[in-house]
Every structure is written in structure tokens, then in C-alpha cells.
Amino acid sequence: MPAQYDPMGVLASVVIATLASYVALDLARRVHATRGRASMLWWGFGAGVMGTGIWAMHFLSMQAFMLPIPLGYNGRFTLLSWFAGVAASAVALGVAGRMTYRPRNLIRGSIAMAVGIASMHYIGMAALDMTPAIQWDFRWIGASVLIAVFASAVALALFHKLVKIPAERRVAAQFGAAAVLSAGICGLHYVGMEAAGFPMGAVCLSADNLGGAALTVVVLLVSVTLLISTLLLSMLDARMQSTAERLTASLLKANTQLKTANAELQQQALTDPLTGLPNRLLFEERLAQALARVDRLNHDDERIAARLAVLFIDLDGFKPINDSFGHSVGDHILTEVADRLRGQARENDTVARVGGDEFLMLLEDVPGIAGCAIVARKIIAVLSAAFEMADRNIKISCSVGIVMFPDNGQRDKLIANADAAMYAAKRGGGGNYAVFEASMGADANTQLELLSDLRAALDLGQFSLHYQPKVSGTSNRIHGVEALLRWTHPTRGNVPPDEFIGMAERFGLIGRIGQWVIEEACRQMAQWRTQGLRMRVAVNLSVHQLRENTLADRVNAALTEHNIEASQLLCEITESVAMEDMHITRRAFEALARIGVYLAIDDFGTGYSSLSYLRQLPAQQLKIDRSFVKDLEGSSDARAVVEAVIQLAHALSLRVVAEGVETEGQRDILLGMDCDELQGYYFARPMTADTLLEWSRGQKPEHSADFAHSTTDME
């Protein structure tokens, strides 16, 4: 019986086959890309959608098949063919999503898929209940099965390639792969149809069952809608998964960066930035742990006499070298000293840098003083060896103080006692060591008591600020004042700054004290403003404050709290501190400059004295050290230096302040050199805030300078 096809039905089946192939490849990628429960959900849902799409192609092509007699399809066999399509799709997705791409696996997967697809086709053909029965040509059946195997192998191979293709090229490649796969599926169907022969006079007993144009339209619309909806859902899930993976990667990266930053911050907080050695904080932690071990060993076994020792090492004559050759040379020597000390330490010993040229060494499990003396002599020997520089060799010595626990040192005074022993060695001429003795403890006890009182001084309100005026060289009016810290001890009286500032720096108290000075200066400026006095106040910054990343933020907070213009606060830093680490100084100065704080270099001339370095700093003012001012009247060299500094500073647009002016002659010489401002006992000694206020109101010594209240005069 002659057969033919409806062209529109064939076209519809090809479109459905292509769309189903594209969706099938996308679903296979979702199964491959997900894991666990999500992968199982995509596998089950995808099998249903993919099977429906392939079955719809088969059903539409059957609807396009026409004989001279009415045709219809048995519902049970039609449903069974749909199940076969879903089963074949389940096998396909399972193999594609989990298969490792080896030839053996590819062959097995292809055969399993081919059996399922061929079963769907021939069960679907069985839905045509013909009498006499369809006559089958097994050559065409074999050809259709081979096509099914080939199409399945191509599908799996294409999916393997698609997984490796970059996302930007994947859509075009997937369309091409879908066209190839669709051709294979359609080829299987239409070759399989060639295997079916219909005798003349045959009748379709299922003609009154499923069939008709209406059913064709319904199947077409439902399958297209289902496939497109599934494709959109797959794309949305892929995008969500990609976004989640990016967020997870970002979180992991951020977490890694945070851990790295925390480790770096902890490293910075516990180590010396120049030498990389532990700082005082970390040394004290390790000392406390070592003391606990000694106590435990001595308690557990009375036969053991566990000991430890602390060595305080101070370089002899380091400051003159630093001042003469510059801080780069000094830093090189300190770094080399650290390396040499490391070489003398055992694995369980600790070497720390606790000051400019001061080092500590913790020795554990030492047999006695004799062993410590051997270590001290080795340290003196290695540090006495010349330090080789590019253009010179430099030799220094060191003094070492030794204290042993529990033999000759209380556990809470070990560092102080080692310090006292070191000073005893230094008083003996240096280049030697001294073991702590009880007679050395008097000074150490005094220092410890002073340190204890210093720790509580801020909370007890024992600090105050005194203010020394700065006088304009052109108008003879007071432009500003310098805030000077004073400590009034309840029993010792006024403790000189030279006695407690260095101690505050060595024991980590200077940061808190320095912040109090800034806040108190801002508070005082605000109070003066309400009393009719507008005044710029200068405060001194320590190197420890410069190393704090939050310095500018805390200064800005103090200015904001008291509603003070940033230009009213002048931050001074000594030249030697500024040059100690130009990177840190520049970073701090630039942060302060951004908020509008006035900046100055103090004690110029005592350190590296490099105006080329100063050009790198956003400073507006430079203060000449009092040692030069003191010799102005009797030394032509001093006058030449000061005049040169003033001229060069003016060339760099820096205002110049001379401090330590004590005589009329010094004043006149400086005014003749066009010095911008002068400060010293000749004009006024430091005074309390109330005394300064009364001075501004006219209650001042005769012929003393008046105050400039205008903003212009403060510039």
C-alpha cells in the first residue's frame, strides 16, 4: 500500500527534534554540573522533559504519515512508547552526567540509549493496530538501530566537547550539536518507517482511537511549551549556580585575605618592623611562658633546678653613628645586629628589639651564670666585628646586662634588673657585661615604681598642658603656642619630661598619652574660643603615633568633637623621627594633610638635615633646633647654618620657627635673617592655659608681645 508524509508534519517533527536535542544537551550539562540531591532532581525532571520531547517528535512524525486508509493509534501502546522515551532519556542523562569519557564507556552508553530510543519507536509503531499486520523488513530495522547507536554515540561525544567549550562560545556550539543530534533522531525514525510494509487492503483497527489534526496541534503546543520552559528554567538555575559559585569564591577569597591581613596585623603588632625580631610585647609573652615552664619543672621534680636568664644588650656609641652617617646606615647596622644576635641564639631562645639600639635575649634551660657569661662574651665579640658598608667599615661595641631566674631576680623585675646590670656595664666603659647584683636594684626599683605611677597618671588626672607662645618675626605678635606635657606627681612633684617621655615610649604608653595631648589641646582651643581667644596650638607626635594607621582618624575625631578647624592644630614631629622611616612618616603626614592639619618638622639640624627628604613631606613649617640658636651670637658657623636653612626653607615655601631664643641678641640676628617666628624664654616660659588667657587680655609683663586673633595672622 503506498504511503506518503504531510510536509508540515515532517517540518514540525524536525523542529521538535532539534529543540528537544538542544534542551537535552542543556539538561545533561545541569546534571553534570550539580551534585547530590540537586543532580538527582535534574536527572528525574530532565528525563521526563527530554523523553516527552523525543516522543513528541516521534508522535508528530507518525501523525504526518499517511496511507489511503484512515489511521489511529492505540492509547496503551502510545503511552508505553512515551515511557520508553522517558526511560531512554533517563539513561542518556545518567550516562552523560556521570560518565568518564573512555571508548568503552562511550560504546556501552550508546548501546543503552539506542535500545531505549529504538524501543520507543517500534512500540509506537505497534500502536497502529493493522490487519493484516505490518510486514517488517529487518534490513531497514537493523539500519535504524545502527543509526540509533551512532546518534547516541554522537550525542555523548558532543556533550563531552560542550562541557569544555567556554561559556561565550557554548550557545552556538550547542545549536550545532543539537542539529547533528536531531538529524540522527529523525534519521532513526524515518529509516525505521521504511522497514514497515502495509499490504493492499489492510485496515487500521485503531482508526477510531488517538489521531486527528486537533491532537497534533495539542501535542505540538504542549511539547514546545514544556521544552522552552524547561530550557529557561535550566538557564536560570545555571546562572544562579554561577552567581552562587562566584559569591562563594569571593567569600573564600575575602576570608583568605582577612586571615592573611589578620596574620599580618598580628605579625606587625608583635614584631619590630625594621629587624623582624619580636618586640617587647611578644618578648614579655614568651618570658611569661618560660617562667611558667621553670615553675612547673621545679615543682614536678625537686632534683631539677631549672633556670632561665634575660640579657639586656645596648649598643655603645650608636647615636653618633646614626647622626653622622644618616638613618639608612643606622638601619643597616641595626638589621645586621639583629642577624648576628639570631646567630648566637639557640632554637628555643628569643631575641627581641625593644628600643632604638636596645635588644633583649631570653635564654632557657641555662646551667648557671657561667653559661650566660659565655653567651655574653660571644655577643660582645660578634657585635665588635666591623660592619661593612659600601664606602666604609664601622665598628661599635655593646654592653650586656645579665639577670638569672630564680637565682638573682624577682620574676616581675627581670627586664628592669637586666637593664640595671647593663647600665652598670656601660658605666664601666662599655664593651663588657655585668651580672645583676642586689645593689643595682635600688635604681631599678625606682624605675619600676615610676613606671607603675606613670601607667596610672592619665587615669588619675595628673597630666596637664602648659603653653609657650610663638612670636611673629614681622608683627611681633603671638601667632600660636606649643603645648608641652607636664606630669605633677603626688609625692615627687613635677617630674621632668626627660624622665618619663622615654619611659612611656619604651613601655608602650606613649600612644595613649599622645592621644590625650591631642584631645586636651582641642578641648582647650574650644574653651579659649568661647572666651574670645582664637589660638593655633602645636602638639608633638611620637614615632609610635606615626606608625598607627588610625592616627589621622583619631585626630579628626578630636577636632570634630570640639568643633575645631583642622588648620588650628599644628602637629610637630622631630627630624630624627621623621627620617627614621620615610615611608611611615609620609603616609602619616599625607593622611593628616588631607584633613587640613598644619604640619611642622621640629628640631631641624640635629639629625639627617636633608631638605631633599623634607620635600617629600607635605609640611608647612620647619623649626630650627635650639642648639644652633644658642651659638648664634658667638659662632659664625652657627649663623651661616641658620641663615642657609632659613633661605632654603623659604625657597621650599616653608615657614621657619627658631626655638630656644633666650637673648635680645639672638632675637635681632634671627629677625635680620627674616626668620618667620621665634620661641623661647626671651619671650615667655611655658604657662598654664589660664595664665595665657590673662596675658591675652592684657595682664602680661611689660613690653611683652600681644596676641594676634585674626585668621590671617594665624597663617
Tab-separated table of C-alpha atoms in Angstrom, residues 198-546:
chain	number	residue	atom	x	y	z
A	198	PHE	CA	1.450	-2.223	4.629
A	199	PRO	CA	-0.322	-4.861	2.376
A	200	MET	CA	-3.012	-3.735	-0.061
A	201	GLY	CA	-6.431	-3.858	1.515
A	202	ALA	CA	-5.064	-3.569	5.050
A	203	VAL	CA	-7.364	-1.939	7.605
A	204	CYS	CA	-6.405	0.059	10.754
A	205	LEU	CA	-8.464	-1.335	13.619
A	206	SER	CA	-7.385	1.594	15.894
A	207	ALA	CA	-8.599	4.265	13.452
A	208	ASP	CA	-11.218	5.451	15.928
A	209	ASN	CA	-8.649	5.920	18.758
A	210	LEU	CA	-5.965	8.640	19.070
A	211	GLY	CA	-5.404	10.804	15.991
A	212	GLY	CA	-6.541	13.814	14.083
A	213	ALA	CA	-5.309	17.337	13.439
A	214	ALA	CA	-6.523	18.662	16.801
A	215	LEU	CA	-4.409	16.158	18.729
A	216	THR	CA	-1.396	17.049	16.576
A	217	VAL	CA	-1.731	20.733	17.453
A	218	VAL	CA	-2.147	19.939	21.149
A	219	VAL	CA	0.944	17.712	21.235
A	220	LEU	CA	2.956	20.311	19.307
A	221	LEU	CA	1.988	23.205	21.582
A	222	VAL	CA	2.391	21.257	24.822
A	223	SER	CA	5.788	19.851	23.857
A	224	VAL	CA	7.126	23.195	22.627
A	225	THR	CA	5.904	24.964	25.773
A	226	LEU	CA	7.358	22.293	28.038
A	227	LEU	CA	10.729	22.273	26.261
A	228	ILE	CA	11.105	26.069	26.203
A	229	SER	CA	10.011	26.408	29.849
A	230	THR	CA	12.493	23.745	30.867
A	231	LEU	CA	15.249	25.444	28.876
A	232	LEU	CA	14.566	28.785	30.592
A	233	LEU	CA	14.499	27.070	33.987
A	234	SER	CA	17.819	25.362	33.228
A	235	MET	CA	19.404	28.649	32.148
A	236	LEU	CA	18.107	30.385	35.282
A	237	ASP	CA	19.439	27.619	37.518
A	238	ALA	CA	22.813	27.742	35.743
A	239	ARG	CA	23.024	31.493	36.254
A	240	MET	CA	22.027	31.188	39.910
A	241	GLN	CA	24.601	28.443	40.424
A	242	SER	CA	27.261	30.531	38.669
A	243	THR	CA	26.370	33.521	40.830
A	244	ALA	CA	26.463	31.368	43.948
A	245	GLU	CA	29.851	29.958	42.933
A	246	ARG	CA	31.213	33.462	42.293
A	247	LEU	CA	29.867	34.642	45.650
A	248	THR	CA	31.329	31.581	47.351
A	249	ALA	CA	34.657	32.159	45.626
A	250	SER	CA	34.543	35.831	46.600
A	251	LEU	CA	33.727	34.928	50.191
A	252	LEU	CA	36.516	32.366	50.276
A	253	LYS	CA	38.912	34.877	48.758
A	254	ALA	CA	37.775	37.562	51.200
A	255	ASN	CA	38.107	35.104	54.073
A	256	THR	CA	41.601	34.176	52.917
A	257	GLN	CA	42.516	37.840	52.559
A	258	LEU	CA	41.064	38.548	56.001
A	259	LYS	CA	43.069	35.723	57.543
A	260	THR	CA	46.173	36.963	55.754
A	261	ALA	CA	45.509	40.540	56.892
A	262	ASN	CA	44.903	39.391	60.463
A	263	ALA	CA	48.107	37.385	60.374
A	264	GLU	CA	49.970	40.394	59.004
A	265	LEU	CA	48.433	42.697	61.611
A	266	GLN	CA	49.314	40.234	64.354
A	267	GLN	CA	52.811	39.980	62.909
A	268	GLN	CA	53.110	43.782	62.843
A	269	ALA	CA	51.751	44.061	66.377
A	270	LEU	CA	54.266	41.562	67.751
A	271	THR	CA	57.398	42.226	65.699
A	272	ASP	CA	59.788	45.076	65.103
A	273	PRO	CA	59.202	46.442	61.567
A	274	LEU	CA	62.887	47.097	60.844
A	275	THR	CA	64.562	43.900	62.020
A	276	GLY	CA	61.667	41.434	62.069
A	277	LEU	CA	62.566	40.483	65.644
A	278	PRO	CA	59.893	40.109	68.330
A	279	ASN	CA	59.044	43.383	70.064
A	280	ARG	CA	58.666	43.954	73.795
A	281	LEU	CA	55.077	42.685	73.847
A	282	LEU	CA	55.941	39.340	72.274
A	283	PHE	CA	59.117	39.062	74.385
A	284	GLU	CA	57.113	39.546	77.581
A	285	GLU	CA	54.629	36.871	76.449
A	286	ARG	CA	57.431	34.380	75.827
A	287	LEU	CA	59.104	35.330	79.095
A	288	ALA	CA	55.857	34.633	80.977
A	289	GLN	CA	55.566	31.227	79.256
A	290	ALA	CA	59.191	30.408	80.054
A	291	LEU	CA	58.701	31.366	83.715
A	292	ALA	CA	55.675	29.069	83.890
A	293	ARG	CA	57.757	26.200	82.483
A	294	VAL	CA	60.512	26.822	85.031
A	295	ASP	CA	57.974	26.814	87.868
A	296	ARG	CA	56.403	23.599	86.596
A	297	LEU	CA	59.711	21.783	86.193
A	298	ASN	CA	60.964	22.818	89.617
A	299	HIS	CA	57.655	21.815	91.219
A	300	ASP	CA	57.349	18.425	89.489
A	301	ASP	CA	60.886	17.277	90.229
A	302	GLU	CA	62.857	18.728	93.129
A	303	ARG	CA	66.063	17.269	91.695
A	304	ILE	CA	65.765	19.622	88.715
A	305	ALA	CA	66.989	23.201	89.167
A	306	ALA	CA	65.507	24.791	86.048
A	307	ARG	CA	66.721	28.304	85.278
A	308	LEU	CA	66.350	30.988	82.676
A	309	ALA	CA	68.249	34.205	82.015
A	310	VAL	CA	67.468	37.583	80.480
A	311	LEU	CA	70.244	39.507	78.732
A	312	PHE	CA	69.810	43.241	78.091
A	313	ILE	CA	72.032	44.349	75.167
A	314	ASP	CA	72.659	48.020	74.382
A	315	LEU	CA	74.918	49.305	71.581
A	316	ASP	CA	77.717	51.654	72.664
A	317	GLY	CA	78.125	54.816	70.593
A	318	PHE	CA	75.294	54.085	68.195
A	319	LYS	CA	73.678	57.556	68.297
A	320	PRO	CA	76.750	59.432	66.988
A	321	ILE	CA	76.994	56.962	64.105
A	322	ASN	CA	73.298	57.403	63.346
A	323	ASP	CA	73.593	61.189	63.436
A	324	SER	CA	76.828	61.343	61.443
A	325	PHE	CA	76.136	58.872	58.647
A	326	GLY	CA	72.345	59.040	58.462
A	327	HIS	CA	69.494	56.738	59.312
A	328	SER	CA	69.978	54.458	56.322
A	329	VAL	CA	73.388	53.481	57.713
A	330	GLY	CA	71.939	53.183	61.212
A	331	ASP	CA	69.127	50.938	59.964
A	332	HIS	CA	71.637	48.734	58.149
A	333	ILE	CA	73.657	48.317	61.331
A	334	LEU	CA	70.564	47.510	63.422
A	335	THR	CA	69.454	44.915	60.882
A	336	GLU	CA	72.920	43.339	60.886
A	337	VAL	CA	72.993	43.376	64.705
A	338	ALA	CA	69.685	41.505	64.717
A	339	ASP	CA	71.077	38.871	62.348
A	340	ARG	CA	74.208	38.427	64.454
A	341	LEU	CA	72.177	38.053	67.639
A	342	ARG	CA	69.969	35.451	65.959
A	343	GLY	CA	73.133	33.543	65.148
A	344	GLN	CA	74.017	33.376	68.866
A	345	ALA	CA	70.557	32.184	69.960
A	346	ARG	CA	69.530	28.572	70.228
A	347	GLU	CA	66.273	27.288	68.746
A	348	ASN	CA	64.279	27.800	71.963
A	349	ASP	CA	65.826	31.195	72.831
A	350	THR	CA	64.186	34.528	71.980
A	351	VAL	CA	65.859	37.677	70.653
A	352	ALA	CA	63.838	40.919	70.672
A	353	ARG	CA	64.358	44.568	69.802
A	354	VAL	CA	62.778	46.788	72.463
A	355	GLY	CA	64.188	50.221	71.667
A	356	GLY	CA	66.276	52.171	69.190
A	357	ASP	CA	69.518	50.283	69.874
A	358	GLU	CA	68.331	48.061	72.735
A	359	PHE	CA	67.854	44.309	72.455
A	360	LEU	CA	66.770	41.548	74.822
A	361	MET	CA	67.665	37.873	74.762
A	362	LEU	CA	65.809	35.178	76.680
A	363	LEU	CA	67.892	32.079	77.403
A	364	GLU	CA	66.028	28.987	78.571
A	365	ASP	CA	67.473	25.877	80.196
A	366	VAL	CA	70.726	27.565	81.257
A	367	PRO	CA	73.021	25.756	83.744
A	368	GLY	CA	74.217	28.856	85.580
A	369	ILE	CA	75.835	32.277	85.424
A	370	ALA	CA	78.973	30.848	83.807
A	371	GLY	CA	76.976	29.696	80.788
A	372	CYS	CA	75.294	33.110	80.494
A	373	ALA	CA	78.690	34.837	80.698
A	374	ILE	CA	79.923	32.699	77.791
A	375	VAL	CA	76.930	33.784	75.703
A	376	ALA	CA	77.500	37.438	76.688
A	377	ARG	CA	81.156	37.288	75.651
A	378	LYS	CA	80.196	35.752	72.302
A	379	ILE	CA	77.647	38.534	71.752
A	380	ILE	CA	80.230	41.211	72.572
A	381	ALA	CA	82.690	39.566	70.184
A	382	VAL	CA	80.316	39.250	67.208
A	383	LEU	CA	78.991	42.795	67.614
A	384	SER	CA	82.513	44.182	67.888
A	385	ALA	CA	83.343	42.891	64.413
A	386	ALA	CA	83.279	45.616	61.751
A	387	PHE	CA	80.042	46.355	59.920
A	388	GLU	CA	80.891	46.515	56.234
A	389	MET	CA	79.218	49.356	54.337
A	390	ALA	CA	79.522	50.325	50.669
A	391	ASP	CA	82.127	53.023	51.309
A	392	ARG	CA	83.360	52.372	54.832
A	393	ASN	CA	83.654	49.896	57.687
A	394	ILE	CA	82.076	50.862	61.011
A	395	LYS	CA	82.943	49.364	64.390
A	396	ILE	CA	80.837	49.576	67.532
A	397	SER	CA	80.670	47.750	70.845
A	398	CYS	CA	77.897	46.768	73.196
A	399	SER	CA	77.130	46.476	76.899
A	400	VAL	CA	75.292	43.435	78.243
A	401	GLY	CA	73.369	43.079	81.489
A	402	ILE	CA	72.571	39.588	82.801
A	403	VAL	CA	69.915	38.507	85.268
A	404	MET	CA	69.050	34.913	86.137
A	405	PHE	CA	65.834	33.458	87.495
A	406	PRO	CA	65.300	32.288	90.158
A	407	ASP	CA	68.864	32.941	91.402
A	408	ASN	CA	69.131	36.733	91.341
A	409	GLY	CA	65.983	38.301	90.023
A	410	GLN	CA	62.345	38.646	91.004
A	411	ARG	CA	60.082	37.398	88.221
A	412	ASP	CA	58.309	40.744	87.751
A	413	LYS	CA	61.585	42.721	87.680
A	414	LEU	CA	63.730	40.624	85.377
A	415	ILE	CA	63.846	43.117	82.497
A	416	ALA	CA	64.364	46.079	84.827
A	417	ASN	CA	67.148	44.246	86.673
A	418	ALA	CA	68.819	43.247	83.400
A	419	ASP	CA	68.570	46.909	82.353
A	420	ALA	CA	70.223	47.988	85.610
A	421	ALA	CA	73.027	45.460	85.085
A	422	MET	CA	73.532	46.722	81.538
A	423	TYR	CA	73.932	50.298	82.782
A	424	ALA	CA	76.462	49.053	85.307
A	425	ALA	CA	78.434	47.515	82.410
A	426	LYS	CA	78.133	50.748	80.440
A	427	ARG	CA	79.364	52.828	83.386
A	428	GLY	CA	82.404	50.576	83.456
A	429	GLY	CA	83.364	51.803	79.989
A	430	GLY	CA	81.164	49.630	77.771
A	431	GLY	CA	82.168	46.701	75.650
A	432	ASN	CA	81.613	44.389	78.607
A	433	TYR	CA	78.938	42.561	80.581
A	434	ALA	CA	77.693	42.740	84.158
A	435	VAL	CA	75.644	40.312	86.230
A	436	PHE	CA	72.847	41.804	88.285
A	437	GLU	CA	73.537	42.332	91.965
A	438	ALA	CA	71.224	43.418	94.737
A	439	SER	CA	72.962	46.788	94.987
A	440	MET	CA	71.866	47.553	91.425
A	441	GLY	CA	68.264	47.033	92.346
A	442	ALA	CA	67.739	50.371	94.039
A	443	ASP	CA	67.706	52.269	90.757
A	444	ALA	CA	65.712	49.505	89.100
A	445	ASN	CA	63.120	49.641	91.873
A	446	THR	CA	62.865	53.383	91.474
A	447	GLN	CA	62.305	52.983	87.756
A	448	LEU	CA	59.667	50.310	88.308
A	449	GLU	CA	57.831	52.466	90.809
A	450	LEU	CA	57.944	55.417	88.442
A	451	LEU	CA	56.659	53.208	85.629
A	452	SER	CA	53.787	51.974	87.799
A	453	ASP	CA	52.888	55.557	88.679
A	454	LEU	CA	53.156	56.586	85.034
A	455	ARG	CA	50.670	53.904	83.989
A	456	ALA	CA	48.102	55.368	86.417
A	457	ALA	CA	48.911	59.063	85.892
A	458	LEU	CA	46.497	59.548	82.997
A	459	ASP	CA	43.524	57.977	84.794
A	460	LEU	CA	44.292	59.976	87.934
A	461	GLY	CA	44.359	63.272	86.039
A	462	GLN	CA	47.990	64.057	86.896
A	463	PHE	CA	48.892	65.290	83.408
A	464	SER	CA	48.404	68.856	82.230
A	465	LEU	CA	49.453	71.020	79.313
A	466	HIS	CA	51.470	74.211	79.527
A	467	TYR	CA	51.677	76.550	76.564
A	468	GLN	CA	54.688	78.510	75.264
A	469	PRO	CA	53.949	81.368	72.825
A	470	LYS	CA	55.429	81.738	69.345
A	471	VAL	CA	56.041	85.324	68.253
A	472	SER	CA	55.844	86.582	64.666
A	473	GLY	CA	59.114	87.949	63.297
A	474	THR	CA	57.306	90.639	61.291
A	475	SER	CA	54.462	91.819	63.531
A	476	ASN	CA	55.895	90.964	66.983
A	477	ARG	CA	52.537	89.398	67.794
A	478	ILE	CA	51.808	85.935	69.138
A	479	HIS	CA	50.568	83.631	66.369
A	480	GLY	CA	50.326	80.390	68.252
A	481	VAL	CA	51.569	78.310	71.139
A	482	GLU	CA	53.259	74.965	71.645
A	483	ALA	CA	51.597	72.539	74.044
A	484	LEU	CA	54.115	70.997	76.474
A	485	LEU	CA	53.218	67.995	78.613
A	486	ARG	CA	53.656	68.251	82.386
A	487	TRP	CA	53.325	65.493	84.996
A	488	THR	CA	52.555	66.531	88.548
A	489	HIS	CA	53.306	63.520	90.749
A	490	PRO	CA	51.542	63.438	94.154
A	491	THR	CA	54.787	62.821	96.036
A	492	ARG	CA	57.605	63.543	93.580
A	493	GLY	CA	56.145	66.849	92.433
A	494	ASN	CA	56.843	67.915	88.840
A	495	VAL	CA	58.547	65.067	87.017
A	496	PRO	CA	60.721	66.403	84.146
A	497	PRO	CA	59.587	65.225	80.679
A	498	ASP	CA	63.079	63.834	80.053
A	499	GLU	CA	62.456	61.318	82.840
A	500	PHE	CA	59.076	59.981	81.779
A	501	ILE	CA	58.695	60.521	77.989
A	502	GLY	CA	61.423	57.999	77.146
A	503	MET	CA	59.950	55.546	79.631
A	504	ALA	CA	56.499	55.983	78.100
A	505	GLU	CA	57.928	55.204	74.662
A	506	ARG	CA	59.887	52.161	75.851
A	507	PHE	CA	56.929	50.603	77.666
A	508	GLY	CA	54.239	51.326	75.075
A	509	LEU	CA	52.408	54.103	76.937
A	510	ILE	CA	53.210	56.983	74.601
A	511	GLY	CA	50.340	56.277	72.189
A	512	ARG	CA	47.652	56.696	74.843
A	513	ILE	CA	49.388	59.731	76.368
A	514	GLY	CA	49.890	61.318	72.942
A	515	GLN	CA	46.208	60.907	72.113
A	516	TRP	CA	45.283	62.578	75.397
A	517	VAL	CA	47.525	65.541	74.482
A	518	ILE	CA	45.722	65.941	71.135
A	519	GLU	CA	42.269	65.746	72.706
A	520	GLU	CA	43.205	68.114	75.546
A	521	ALA	CA	44.674	70.646	73.096
A	522	CYS	CA	41.446	70.577	71.060
A	523	ARG	CA	39.353	70.938	74.200
A	524	GLN	CA	41.448	73.902	75.326
A	525	MET	CA	41.178	75.607	71.930
A	526	ALA	CA	37.397	75.232	72.098
A	527	GLN	CA	37.337	76.717	75.608
A	528	TRP	CA	39.544	79.641	74.586
A	529	ARG	CA	37.238	80.298	71.648
A	530	THR	CA	34.286	80.772	73.993
A	531	GLN	CA	36.456	83.175	75.993
A	532	GLY	CA	37.335	85.249	72.946
A	533	LEU	CA	40.804	83.849	72.209
A	534	ARG	CA	41.490	82.151	68.881
A	535	MET	CA	44.804	80.341	69.016
A	536	ARG	CA	46.701	77.752	66.990
A	537	VAL	CA	48.187	75.027	69.200
A	538	ALA	CA	51.155	72.826	68.284
A	539	VAL	CA	51.451	69.284	69.657
A	540	ASN	CA	54.337	66.837	69.311
A	541	LEU	CA	53.861	63.410	67.732
A	542	SER	CA	55.978	60.386	68.601
A	543	VAL	CA	57.184	57.768	66.166
A	544	HIS	CA	54.792	55.282	67.784
A	545	GLN	CA	51.834	57.500	66.898
A	546	LEU	CA	53.036	57.835	63.305
